């Protein structure tokens, strides 16, 4: 119980004002759910069949080889997700260097704790770039926006500059999606020193750890050289069914 949330080093703030990156206490949340007498938790269970109609469904669950049928009034289909296959993003430098990672891979590194270090040589990460929409909103990859990638990159960049005030974090974006009160979270990152650059990535040299992007405001191709780590904000692919 907990799924992907168990793997996160921190979460995006869930209520205004956004003045800090909060670490989720997933353990306490899970314990509260399990202790609630009005909630029944069934782990390692597979939905074998559903029948009936709204207000009077019958859901058959397979658990440990045994099947049980539960009457329910409504069903929420939470598909879950898996990260987009980053090996398809060679044009963004993935695979050219161990220091070109996905946002999910970076999250695991942050979850492990301690100073953030390069995979290639163990040296501290001092200059890091986040590339938004890595494969998303692209007819050759994912034609949609996964919605949370921008917020996750802001969260991670904040974690990095707060852990090391001398570190530099750059976010290259086409459209930064921080609607509503999330705009304050974006502003918080700016105040903390995270540098946001609007433009499209032209090329990534994973060997030289250089990102070249076309800056929309300057109208010029701008190289970001000397990077220690490049993070691809890859999208999410919904799970469909149990194989």
Coordinates of C-alpha atoms in Angstrom, one line a residue:
X1 CA 0.0 0.0 0.0
X2 CA 1.4 3.4 -1.0
X3 CA 2.6 2.6 -4.5
X4 CA 4.8 5.2 -6.2
X5 CA 4.4 7.6 -3.2
X6 CA 6.7 5.3 -1.2
X7 CA 9.5 6.1 -3.6
X8 CA 9.3 9.9 -3.4
X9 CA 11.8 12.0 -1.5
X10 CA 9.3 14.8 -1.1
X11 CA 6.0 16.0 -2.5
X12 CA 4.8 19.2 -4.1
X13 CA 3.0 21.4 -1.5
X14 CA -0.6 20.5 -1.4
X15 CA -2.0 23.7 0.1
X16 CA -1.2 27.4 -0.1
X17 CA 0.9 29.2 0.9
X18 CA 3.7 27.3 -0.8
X19 CA 6.7 28.2 1.3
X20 CA 8.5 24.9 1.7
X21 CA 9.0 21.6 0.0
X22 CA 7.3 19.1 2.2
X23 CA 8.4 15.5 2.7
X24 CA 5.4 13.2 2.8
X25 CA 5.0 10.9 5.8
X26 CA 3.6 8.1 3.8
X27 CA 4.0 5.6 6.7
X28 CA 1.7 7.6 8.9
X29 CA -0.9 8.0 6.1
X30 CA -0.9 4.3 5.4
X31 CA -1.2 3.5 9.1
X32 CA -4.2 5.9 9.4
X33 CA -5.9 4.3 6.4
X34 CA -5.4 0.8 7.8
X35 CA -6.7 1.8 11.2
X36 CA -9.9 3.4 9.9
X37 CA -12.7 1.0 10.6
X38 CA -14.7 2.3 7.6
X39 CA -11.9 1.4 5.2
X40 CA -11.0 -2.2 4.2
X41 CA -7.6 -2.6 2.6
X42 CA -6.9 -5.6 0.4
X43 CA -3.3 -5.9 -0.8
X44 CA -2.0 -8.3 -3.5
X45 CA -5.6 -8.5 -4.8
X46 CA -6.7 -8.5 -8.5
X47 CA -10.0 -7.4 -9.7
X48 CA -11.3 -10.5 -11.5
X49 CA -14.7 -9.2 -12.6
X50 CA -17.2 -6.4 -12.1
X51 CA -20.9 -6.7 -12.7
X52 CA -24.1 -4.8 -11.9
X53 CA -25.0 -1.1 -12.3
X54 CA -24.3 2.2 -10.6
X55 CA -25.3 2.0 -7.0
X56 CA -25.3 -1.8 -7.1
X57 CA -22.1 -3.2 -8.4
X58 CA -20.7 -6.6 -7.6
X59 CA -16.8 -6.7 -7.6
X60 CA -15.1 -10.1 -7.6
X61 CA -11.6 -10.0 -6.1
X62 CA -8.9 -12.7 -6.4
X63 CA -6.6 -12.8 -3.5
X64 CA -4.2 -15.6 -2.7
X65 CA -6.0 -17.9 -5.0
X66 CA -9.4 -17.3 -3.4
X67 CA -12.2 -15.2 -4.8
X68 CA -14.6 -13.0 -2.9
X69 CA -17.4 -10.8 -4.1
X70 CA -18.1 -7.4 -2.6
X71 CA -21.1 -5.2 -3.1
X72 CA -20.2 -1.6 -3.8
X73 CA -22.0 1.5 -4.9
X74 CA -19.3 3.1 -7.0
X75 CA -16.0 2.2 -8.6
X76 CA -12.9 4.5 -9.0
X77 CA -10.5 3.3 -11.7
X78 CA -7.0 4.3 -10.6
X79 CA -4.9 3.0 -13.5
X80 CA -1.5 3.8 -12.0
X81 CA 1.3 4.6 -14.3
X82 CA 4.8 3.7 -15.5
X83 CA 7.4 6.2 -16.7
X84 CA 7.8 6.6 -20.4
X85 CA 10.6 4.5 -21.8
X86 CA 13.5 6.9 -21.8
X87 CA 15.6 4.7 -24.1
X88 CA 13.4 6.1 -26.9
X89 CA 14.8 9.6 -26.1
X90 CA 18.3 9.2 -27.4
X91 CA 18.0 12.5 -29.2
X92 CA 17.9 14.1 -25.7
X93 CA 21.1 12.4 -24.7
X94 CA 19.6 9.5 -22.7
X95 CA 22.1 6.6 -22.8
X96 CA 25.0 8.8 -23.9
X97 CA 26.1 9.4 -20.3
X98 CA 25.0 8.0 -16.9
X99 CA 24.6 11.6 -15.9
X100 CA 21.6 12.1 -18.2
X101 CA 18.8 10.8 -16.0
X102 CA 15.0 10.9 -15.8
X103 CA 13.0 12.7 -13.2
X104 CA 12.1 9.3 -11.6
X105 CA 15.7 8.3 -11.5
X106 CA 16.7 11.6 -9.8
X107 CA 13.9 11.2 -7.3
X108 CA 15.4 7.8 -6.3
X109 CA 18.8 9.5 -5.8
X110 CA 17.2 12.2 -3.7
X111 CA 15.3 9.6 -1.7
X112 CA 18.6 7.9 -0.9
X113 CA 19.7 11.0 1.0
X114 CA 23.1 12.6 1.2
X115 CA 24.7 15.0 -1.3
X116 CA 23.6 14.6 -4.9
X117 CA 26.5 13.0 -6.8
X118 CA 27.2 12.3 -10.5
X119 CA 26.8 8.7 -11.5
X120 CA 29.8 8.8 -13.7
X121 CA 32.5 9.8 -11.2
X122 CA 30.9 10.4 -7.8
X123 CA 31.6 14.1 -7.9
X124 CA 29.0 16.5 -6.4
X125 CA 26.4 17.9 -8.7
X126 CA 26.9 21.6 -8.9
X127 CA 25.2 22.5 -12.2
X128 CA 22.0 20.7 -13.2
X129 CA 19.5 21.3 -16.0
X130 CA 15.9 20.1 -16.2
X131 CA 14.5 19.6 -19.7
X132 CA 10.7 19.7 -19.7
X133 CA 8.3 17.8 -21.9
X134 CA 10.9 15.1 -22.6
X135 CA 8.9 13.1 -25.1
X136 CA 5.6 14.6 -24.1
X137 CA 3.3 16.5 -26.5
X138 CA 5.3 14.9 -29.3
X139 CA 3.4 12.9 -32.0
X140 CA 6.4 10.6 -32.2
X141 CA 6.3 9.8 -28.4
X142 CA 3.5 11.0 -26.1
X143 CA 0.9 13.3 -27.7
X144 CA -0.3 14.5 -24.3
X145 CA 0.9 16.4 -21.3
X146 CA 1.2 14.4 -18.0
X147 CA 0.4 17.6 -16.0
X148 CA 2.7 17.1 -13.0
X149 CA 6.1 17.1 -14.7
X150 CA 6.6 20.8 -14.4
X151 CA 5.7 20.8 -10.7
X152 CA 8.0 17.8 -10.0
X153 CA 11.0 19.5 -11.7
X154 CA 10.3 22.6 -9.6
X155 CA 10.2 20.5 -6.5
X156 CA 13.4 18.7 -7.3
X157 CA 15.3 21.9 -8.3
X158 CA 14.2 23.5 -5.0
X159 CA 15.4 20.5 -3.1
X160 CA 18.8 20.7 -4.8
X161 CA 19.4 24.5 -4.3
X162 CA 18.2 24.3 -0.7
X163 CA 20.5 21.4 0.1
X164 CA 23.5 23.2 -1.6
X165 CA 23.1 27.0 -1.9
X166 CA 26.1 27.1 -4.3
X167 CA 24.4 24.7 -6.8
X168 CA 22.9 26.0 -10.0
X169 CA 19.6 24.6 -11.3
X170 CA 18.2 25.5 -14.7
X171 CA 14.7 24.6 -16.0
X172 CA 14.3 24.7 -19.8
X173 CA 10.6 24.8 -20.7
X174 CA 8.3 25.4 -23.6
X175 CA 5.2 26.0 -21.5
X176 CA 5.5 25.8 -17.7
X177 CA 2.2 24.5 -16.3
X178 CA 1.7 25.8 -12.8
X179 CA -2.0 26.7 -12.8
X180 CA -3.8 28.5 -10.0
X181 CA -2.2 28.7 -6.6
X182 CA 0.8 26.6 -8.0
X183 CA 2.0 29.9 -9.4
X184 CA 3.3 30.7 -5.9
X185 CA 5.4 27.5 -6.0
X186 CA 6.9 28.6 -9.2
X187 CA 7.6 32.0 -7.6
X188 CA 9.2 30.4 -4.6
X189 CA 11.7 28.5 -6.9
X190 CA 12.6 31.8 -8.6
X191 CA 13.2 33.4 -5.3
X192 CA 15.4 30.5 -4.3
X193 CA 17.6 31.0 -7.3
X194 CA 16.3 28.4 -9.8
X195 CA 16.8 29.8 -13.3
X196 CA 13.9 29.3 -15.8
X197 CA 14.5 29.6 -19.5
X198 CA 11.7 29.5 -22.1
X199 CA 12.6 27.8 -25.3
X200 CA 12.8 24.5 -27.2
X201 CA 15.7 22.1 -26.8
X202 CA 17.6 21.9 -30.1
X203 CA 20.1 19.3 -29.1
X204 CA 21.7 17.5 -26.2
X205 CA 25.3 16.4 -26.2
X206 CA 25.4 13.8 -23.5
X207 CA 29.1 13.2 -23.9
X208 CA 30.0 16.9 -23.4
X209 CA 27.0 17.4 -21.0
X210 CA 25.8 20.4 -23.0
X211 CA 22.2 21.4 -23.8
X212 CA 21.5 23.8 -26.6
X213 CA 18.1 25.4 -26.7
X214 CA 16.5 28.1 -28.8
X215 CA 15.6 30.9 -26.4
X216 CA 12.2 32.4 -27.2
X217 CA 12.9 35.7 -25.6
X218 CA 16.4 36.2 -27.0
X219 CA 15.7 34.6 -30.4
X220 CA 19.1 32.9 -30.1
X221 CA 20.5 29.4 -29.7
X222 CA 21.9 29.3 -26.2
X223 CA 24.3 26.5 -25.1
X224 CA 24.3 25.4 -21.5
X225 CA 27.7 23.8 -21.1
X226 CA 29.6 22.3 -18.2
X227 CA 26.6 20.6 -16.7
X228 CA 27.1 17.9 -14.1
X229 CA 23.6 16.3 -14.6
X230 CA 20.8 16.6 -17.2
X231 CA 17.3 15.6 -16.0
X232 CA 14.7 14.6 -18.6
X233 CA 11.2 15.3 -17.3
X234 CA 9.6 12.3 -18.9
X235 CA 5.9 11.8 -19.0
X236 CA 3.7 9.0 -17.6
X237 CA 2.1 6.1 -19.4
X238 CA -1.1 4.8 -17.9
X239 CA -1.2 1.1 -16.9
X240 CA -4.0 -0.7 -18.7
X241 CA -4.7 -4.1 -17.1
X242 CA -3.0 -7.0 -15.3
X243 CA -1.1 -9.1 -17.8

